[in-house]
Coordinates of C-alpha atoms and ligand atoms in Angstrom, one line a residue:
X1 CA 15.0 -39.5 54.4
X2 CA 11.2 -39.7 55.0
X3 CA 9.2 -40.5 51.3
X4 CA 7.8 -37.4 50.2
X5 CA 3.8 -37.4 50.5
X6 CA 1.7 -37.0 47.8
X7 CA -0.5 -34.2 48.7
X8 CA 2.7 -31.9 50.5
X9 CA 1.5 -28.8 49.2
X10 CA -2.6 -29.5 50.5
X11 CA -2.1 -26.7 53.6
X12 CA -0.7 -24.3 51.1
X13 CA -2.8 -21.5 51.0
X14 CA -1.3 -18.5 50.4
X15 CA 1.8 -18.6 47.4
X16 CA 3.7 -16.4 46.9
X17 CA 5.5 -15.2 43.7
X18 CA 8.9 -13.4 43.2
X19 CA 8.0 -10.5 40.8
X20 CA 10.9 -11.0 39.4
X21 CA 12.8 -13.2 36.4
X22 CA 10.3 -15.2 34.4
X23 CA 7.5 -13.8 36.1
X24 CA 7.8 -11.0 33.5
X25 CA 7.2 -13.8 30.9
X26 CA 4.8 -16.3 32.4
X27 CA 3.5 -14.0 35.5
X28 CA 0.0 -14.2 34.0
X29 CA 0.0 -18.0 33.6
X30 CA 1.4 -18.6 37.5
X31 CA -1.0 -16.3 38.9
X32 CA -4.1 -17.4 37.1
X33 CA -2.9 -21.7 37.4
X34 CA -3.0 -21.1 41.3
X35 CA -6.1 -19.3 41.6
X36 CA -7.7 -22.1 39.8
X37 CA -6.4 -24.3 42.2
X38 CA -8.2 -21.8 44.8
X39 CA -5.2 -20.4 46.2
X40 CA -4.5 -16.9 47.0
X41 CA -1.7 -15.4 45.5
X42 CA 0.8 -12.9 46.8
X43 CA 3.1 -11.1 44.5
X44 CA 5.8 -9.3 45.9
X45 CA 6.3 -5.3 44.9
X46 CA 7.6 -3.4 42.3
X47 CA 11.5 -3.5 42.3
X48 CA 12.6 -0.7 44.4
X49 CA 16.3 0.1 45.4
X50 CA 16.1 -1.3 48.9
X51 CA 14.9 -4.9 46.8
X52 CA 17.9 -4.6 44.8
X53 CA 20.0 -4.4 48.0
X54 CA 18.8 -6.9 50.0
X55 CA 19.3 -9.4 46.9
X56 CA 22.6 -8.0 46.4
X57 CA 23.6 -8.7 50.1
X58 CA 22.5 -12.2 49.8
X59 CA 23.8 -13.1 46.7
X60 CA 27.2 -14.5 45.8
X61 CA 29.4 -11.4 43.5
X62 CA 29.1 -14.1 40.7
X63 CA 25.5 -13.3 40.2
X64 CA 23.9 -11.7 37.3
X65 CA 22.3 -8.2 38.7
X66 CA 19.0 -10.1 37.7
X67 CA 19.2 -13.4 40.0
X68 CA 20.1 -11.1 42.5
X69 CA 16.8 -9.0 42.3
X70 CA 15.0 -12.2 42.1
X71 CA 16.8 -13.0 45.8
X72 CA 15.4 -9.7 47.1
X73 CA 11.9 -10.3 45.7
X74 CA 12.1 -13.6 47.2
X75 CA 13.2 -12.7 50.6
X76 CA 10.7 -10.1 50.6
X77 CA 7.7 -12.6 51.0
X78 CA 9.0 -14.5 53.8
X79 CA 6.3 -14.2 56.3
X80 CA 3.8 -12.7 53.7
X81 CA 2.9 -16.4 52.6
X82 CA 3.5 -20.4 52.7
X83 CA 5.4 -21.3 50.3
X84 CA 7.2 -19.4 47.7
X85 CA 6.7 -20.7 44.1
X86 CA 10.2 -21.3 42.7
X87 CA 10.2 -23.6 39.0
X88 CA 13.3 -25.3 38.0
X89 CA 12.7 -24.5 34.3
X90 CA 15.3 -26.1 32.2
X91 CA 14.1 -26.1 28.2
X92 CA 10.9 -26.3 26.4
X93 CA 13.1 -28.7 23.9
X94 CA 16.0 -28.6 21.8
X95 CA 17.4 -25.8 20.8
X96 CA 14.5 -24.0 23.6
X97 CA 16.9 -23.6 26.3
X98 CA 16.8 -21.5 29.5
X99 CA 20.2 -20.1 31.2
X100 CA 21.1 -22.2 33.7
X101 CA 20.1 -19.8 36.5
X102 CA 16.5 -20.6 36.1
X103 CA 16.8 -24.1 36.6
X104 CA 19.3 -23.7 39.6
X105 CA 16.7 -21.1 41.2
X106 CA 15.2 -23.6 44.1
X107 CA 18.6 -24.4 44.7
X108 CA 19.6 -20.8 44.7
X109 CA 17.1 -19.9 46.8
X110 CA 16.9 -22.2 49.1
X111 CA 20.7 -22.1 49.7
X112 CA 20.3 -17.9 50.0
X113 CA 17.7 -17.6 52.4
X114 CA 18.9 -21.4 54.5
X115 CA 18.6 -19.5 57.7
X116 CA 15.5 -18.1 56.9
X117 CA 11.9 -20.1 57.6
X118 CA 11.3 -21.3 54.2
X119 CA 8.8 -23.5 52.2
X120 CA 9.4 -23.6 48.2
X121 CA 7.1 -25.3 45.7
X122 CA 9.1 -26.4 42.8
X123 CA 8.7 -28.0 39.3
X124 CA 11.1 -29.3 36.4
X125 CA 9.9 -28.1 33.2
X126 CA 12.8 -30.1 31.1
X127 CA 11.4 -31.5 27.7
X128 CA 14.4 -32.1 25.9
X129 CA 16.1 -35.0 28.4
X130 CA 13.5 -35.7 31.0
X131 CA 10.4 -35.6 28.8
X132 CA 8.5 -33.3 30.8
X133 CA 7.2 -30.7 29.6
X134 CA 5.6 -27.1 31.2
X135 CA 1.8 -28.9 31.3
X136 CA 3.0 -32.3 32.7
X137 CA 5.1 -30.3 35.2
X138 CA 2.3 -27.8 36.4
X139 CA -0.5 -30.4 36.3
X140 CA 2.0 -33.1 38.7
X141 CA 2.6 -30.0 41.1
X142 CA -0.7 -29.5 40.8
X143 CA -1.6 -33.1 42.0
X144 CA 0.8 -31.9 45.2
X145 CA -1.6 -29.6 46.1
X146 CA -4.5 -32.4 46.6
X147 CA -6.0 -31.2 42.9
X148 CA -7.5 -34.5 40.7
X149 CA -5.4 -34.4 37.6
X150 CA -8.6 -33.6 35.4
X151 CA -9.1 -30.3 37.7
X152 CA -5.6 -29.6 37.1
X153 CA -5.6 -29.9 33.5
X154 CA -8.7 -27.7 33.4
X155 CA -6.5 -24.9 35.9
X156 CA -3.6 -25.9 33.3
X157 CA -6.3 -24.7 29.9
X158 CA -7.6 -21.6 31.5
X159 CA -3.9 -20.2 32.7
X160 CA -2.5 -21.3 29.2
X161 CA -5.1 -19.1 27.8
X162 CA -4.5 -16.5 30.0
X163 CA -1.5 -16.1 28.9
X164 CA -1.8 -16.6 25.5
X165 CA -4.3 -13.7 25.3
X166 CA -2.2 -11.5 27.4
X167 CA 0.7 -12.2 24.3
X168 CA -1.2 -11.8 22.1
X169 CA -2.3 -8.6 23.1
X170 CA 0.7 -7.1 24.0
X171 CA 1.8 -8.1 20.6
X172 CA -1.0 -6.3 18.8
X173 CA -1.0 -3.2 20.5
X174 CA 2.9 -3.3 19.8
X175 CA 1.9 -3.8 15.8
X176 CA -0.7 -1.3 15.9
X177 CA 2.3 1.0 17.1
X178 CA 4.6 0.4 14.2
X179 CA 1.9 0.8 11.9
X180 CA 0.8 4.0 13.4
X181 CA 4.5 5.3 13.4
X182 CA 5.0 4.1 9.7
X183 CA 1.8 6.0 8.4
X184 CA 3.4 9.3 9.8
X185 CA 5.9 10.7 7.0
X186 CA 8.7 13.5 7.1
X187 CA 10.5 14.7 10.1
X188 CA 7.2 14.7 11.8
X189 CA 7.4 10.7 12.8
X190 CA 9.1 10.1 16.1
X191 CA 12.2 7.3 16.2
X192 CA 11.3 4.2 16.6
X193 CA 13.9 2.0 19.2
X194 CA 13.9 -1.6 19.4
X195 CA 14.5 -2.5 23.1
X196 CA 16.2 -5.5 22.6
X197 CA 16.5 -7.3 26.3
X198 CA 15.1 -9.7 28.6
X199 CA 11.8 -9.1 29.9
X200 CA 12.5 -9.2 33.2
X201 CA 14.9 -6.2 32.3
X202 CA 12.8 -4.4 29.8
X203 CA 9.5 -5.0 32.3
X204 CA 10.5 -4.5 35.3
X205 CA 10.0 -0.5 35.9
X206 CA 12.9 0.3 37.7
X207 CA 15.9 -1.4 36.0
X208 CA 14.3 -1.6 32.7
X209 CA 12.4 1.8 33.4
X210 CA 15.8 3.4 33.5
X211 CA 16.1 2.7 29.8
X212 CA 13.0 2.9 28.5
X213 CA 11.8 6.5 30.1
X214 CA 14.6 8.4 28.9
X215 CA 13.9 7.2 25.5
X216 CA 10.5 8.5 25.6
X217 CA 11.3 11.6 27.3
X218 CA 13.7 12.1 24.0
X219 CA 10.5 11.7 22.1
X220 CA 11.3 7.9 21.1
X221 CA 9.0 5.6 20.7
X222 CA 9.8 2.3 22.7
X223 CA 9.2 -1.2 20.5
X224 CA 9.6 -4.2 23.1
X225 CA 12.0 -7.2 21.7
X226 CA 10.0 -9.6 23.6
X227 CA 6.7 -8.3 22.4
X228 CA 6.6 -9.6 19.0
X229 CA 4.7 -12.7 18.2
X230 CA 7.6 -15.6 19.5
X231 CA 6.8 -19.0 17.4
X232 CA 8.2 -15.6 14.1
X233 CA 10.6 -14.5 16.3
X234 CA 11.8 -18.1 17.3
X235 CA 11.9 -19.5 13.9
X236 CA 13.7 -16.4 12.4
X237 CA 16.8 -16.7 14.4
X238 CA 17.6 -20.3 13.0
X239 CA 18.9 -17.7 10.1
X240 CA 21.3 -16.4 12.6
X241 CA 22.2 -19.7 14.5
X242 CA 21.4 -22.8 13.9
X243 CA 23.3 -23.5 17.5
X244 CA 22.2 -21.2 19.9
X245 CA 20.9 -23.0 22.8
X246 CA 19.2 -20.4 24.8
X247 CA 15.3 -19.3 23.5
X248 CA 15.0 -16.4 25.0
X249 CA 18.2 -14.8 23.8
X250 CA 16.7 -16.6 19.9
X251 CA 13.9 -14.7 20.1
X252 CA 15.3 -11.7 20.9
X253 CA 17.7 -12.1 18.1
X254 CA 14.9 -13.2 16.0
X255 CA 12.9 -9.9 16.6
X256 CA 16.0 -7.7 15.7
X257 CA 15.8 -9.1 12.1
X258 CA 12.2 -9.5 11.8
X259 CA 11.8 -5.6 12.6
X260 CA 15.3 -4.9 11.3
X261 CA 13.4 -2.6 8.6
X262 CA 10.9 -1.2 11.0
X263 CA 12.7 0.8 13.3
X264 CA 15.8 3.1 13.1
X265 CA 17.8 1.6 15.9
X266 CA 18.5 -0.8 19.0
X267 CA 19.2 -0.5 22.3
X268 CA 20.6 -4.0 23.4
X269 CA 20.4 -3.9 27.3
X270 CA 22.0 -6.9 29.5
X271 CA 22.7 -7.4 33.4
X272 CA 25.7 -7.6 34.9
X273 CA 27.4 -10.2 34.5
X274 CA 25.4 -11.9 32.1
X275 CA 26.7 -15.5 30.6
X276 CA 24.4 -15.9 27.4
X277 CA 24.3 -12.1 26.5
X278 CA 28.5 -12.0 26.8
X279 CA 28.3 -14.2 23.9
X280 CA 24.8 -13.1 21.9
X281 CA 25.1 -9.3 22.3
X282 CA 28.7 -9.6 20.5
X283 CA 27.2 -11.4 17.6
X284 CA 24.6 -9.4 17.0
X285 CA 26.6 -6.4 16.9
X286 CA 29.2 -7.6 14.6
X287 CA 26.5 -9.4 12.3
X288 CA 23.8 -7.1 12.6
X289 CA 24.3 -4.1 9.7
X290 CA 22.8 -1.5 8.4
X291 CA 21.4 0.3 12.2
X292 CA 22.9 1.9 14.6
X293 CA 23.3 -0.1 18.3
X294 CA 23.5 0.6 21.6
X295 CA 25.0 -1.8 24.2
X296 CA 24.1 -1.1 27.6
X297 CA 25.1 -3.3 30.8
X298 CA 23.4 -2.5 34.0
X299 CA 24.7 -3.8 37.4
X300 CA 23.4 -2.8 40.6
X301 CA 25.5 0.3 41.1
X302 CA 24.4 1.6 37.7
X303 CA 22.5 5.3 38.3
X304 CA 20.7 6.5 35.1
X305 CA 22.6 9.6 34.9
X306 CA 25.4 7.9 33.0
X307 CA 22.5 6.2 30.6
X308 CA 21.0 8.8 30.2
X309 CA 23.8 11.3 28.2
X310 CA 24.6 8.2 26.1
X311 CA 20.8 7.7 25.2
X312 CA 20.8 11.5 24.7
X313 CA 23.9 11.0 22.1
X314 CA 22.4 7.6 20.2
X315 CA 19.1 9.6 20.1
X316 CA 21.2 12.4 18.1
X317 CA 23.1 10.0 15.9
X318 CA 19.4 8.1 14.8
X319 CA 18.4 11.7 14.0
X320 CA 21.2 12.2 12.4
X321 CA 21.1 8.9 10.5
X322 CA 17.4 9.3 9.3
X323 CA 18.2 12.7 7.5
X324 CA 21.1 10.1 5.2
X325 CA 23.9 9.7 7.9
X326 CA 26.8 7.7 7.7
X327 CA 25.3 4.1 8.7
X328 CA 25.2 2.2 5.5
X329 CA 23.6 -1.1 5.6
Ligands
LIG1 S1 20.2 -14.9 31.1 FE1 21.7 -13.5 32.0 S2 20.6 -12.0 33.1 FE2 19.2 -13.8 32.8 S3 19.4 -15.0 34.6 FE3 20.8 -15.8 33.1 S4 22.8 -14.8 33.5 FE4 21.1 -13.6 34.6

């Protein structure tokens, strides 16, 4: 096996990135780290149904509906740039665990698409065992690319605050909404519906759109789990779990009891067949009391037309709960 060289990445030029899985919670960070590093990057298109079917045919059955998106998203790039960027992104720490999908993803890919011409650029973001966290992992892949490590820890500062602004943000608009909804009184203030699901579920327009547009169109208004400020959300679940390894599934749980009083119910929306929600979306519906919850799983044969007349009946029951129904907390 030849020793890999330092600068392997150096004739990278154009990388592309899956639209697809963490994208939807770091796409602003990847996007803007890159260009720093003066590369072009190419983002593959919105989900569509022929994405979702290409991902599904080169997937395994096991797969979550998600991972097999990110497959089609992936595939669909080939030939549209170098190298595909592809983390292995394990935990931010203890307790700050990712499923185990995302830090199998090279592997997954490059297995998937073997017969395919393929170039991936990888990292290992694993604080908790190998000591490295996102920055060291970004600025050594960095270092790949031919970048000095101070003009990678400069790229590293600017796409950090990138994204942090582009949370923050989304968070504040998302406050400024329950505030305005909570200054409306009566039967004049529309329901407010926690959409309590990963991001690249909730984000992503056409499998999370499916959920989300209904809603609306039964004059809902749509709060975002994932949009609520995470270091709260985070360090509210430890009330639910001291245990729970995954982060992403604590902050979601964590947003459902910081808003718990906020809103008037929750859609709780997983992919088919998904390992961490089998076991979270259980305990939050047999510990969670006092508002109604729907439990939604979406696989890739799912049409909306199903969804839709049970959003049209939860819709009825919150209505029905906000003039003194029968949910008791
Ligand atoms: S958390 Fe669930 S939906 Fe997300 S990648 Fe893992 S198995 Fe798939």
């Amino acid at each position: 096996m030849g020793i890999l060289k330092q600068s392997d990445f150096a004739d990278v030029q154009r990388v592309g990135i899956p639209r697809a899985l963490l994208y939807h919670r770091y796409g602003t960070l990847w996007e803007t780290f890159f260009r720093e590093l003066g590369r072009e990057v190419v983002l593959s298109r919105e989900t569509d149904r022929a994405l979702v079917v290409d991902g599904e045919t080169l997937s395994v059955d096991e797969c979550c509906l998600a991972s097999k998106v990110y497959l089609g998203h992936a595939a669909s790039l080939l030939g549209a740039c170098d190298a595909l960027f592809v983390p292995s992104i394990e935990n931010l720490g203890h307790r700050k665990g990712f499923c185990t999908k995302f830090q199998a993803l090279p592997d997954l890919v490059e297995n998937a698409l073997h017969d395919r011409p393929l170039r991936v650029i990888s990292c290992l973001v694993d604080e908790a065992h190998e000591h490295m966290p996102m920055k060291e992992a970004f600025v050594a892949m960095a270092g790949r690319f031919g970048t000095g490590t101070r003009e990678a820890k400069r790229a590293w500062r600017t796409a950090s605050h990138a994204q942090e602004r582009s949370d923050r943000a989304a968070a504040g608009a998302q406050e400024r909404l329950l505030t305005s909804l909570e200054t409306v009184h009566g039967g004049e203030r529309p329901l407010a519906i926690l959409l309590a699901a990963h991001p690249y579920l909730a984000h992503d327009a056409y499998l999370g759109g499916s959920i989300a547009d209904p809603l609306r169109r039964l004059g809902a208004a749509v709060v975002y789990a994932d949009q609520v400020d995470r270091e709260r959300t985070l360090k509210a679940s430890f009330e639910f779990s001291e245990t729970l390894p995954w982060m992403v599934n604590r902050e979601l749980i964590g947003a459902i009891m910081l808003l718990h009083e906020r809103i008037d119910g929750i859609v709780l929306v997983s992919a088919f067949p998904c390992g961490p929600d089998s076991m979270t979306d259980d305990a939050i519906l047999r510990c969670i009391q006092g508002k109604p919850i729907l439990n939604l799983t979406i696989d890739a044969q799912s049409g909306t037309a199903g969804l839709e007349t049970r959003m049209e009946s939860f819709t009825d029951i919150l209505r029905y709960q906000k003039k003194g129904g029968y949910v008791h907390a």
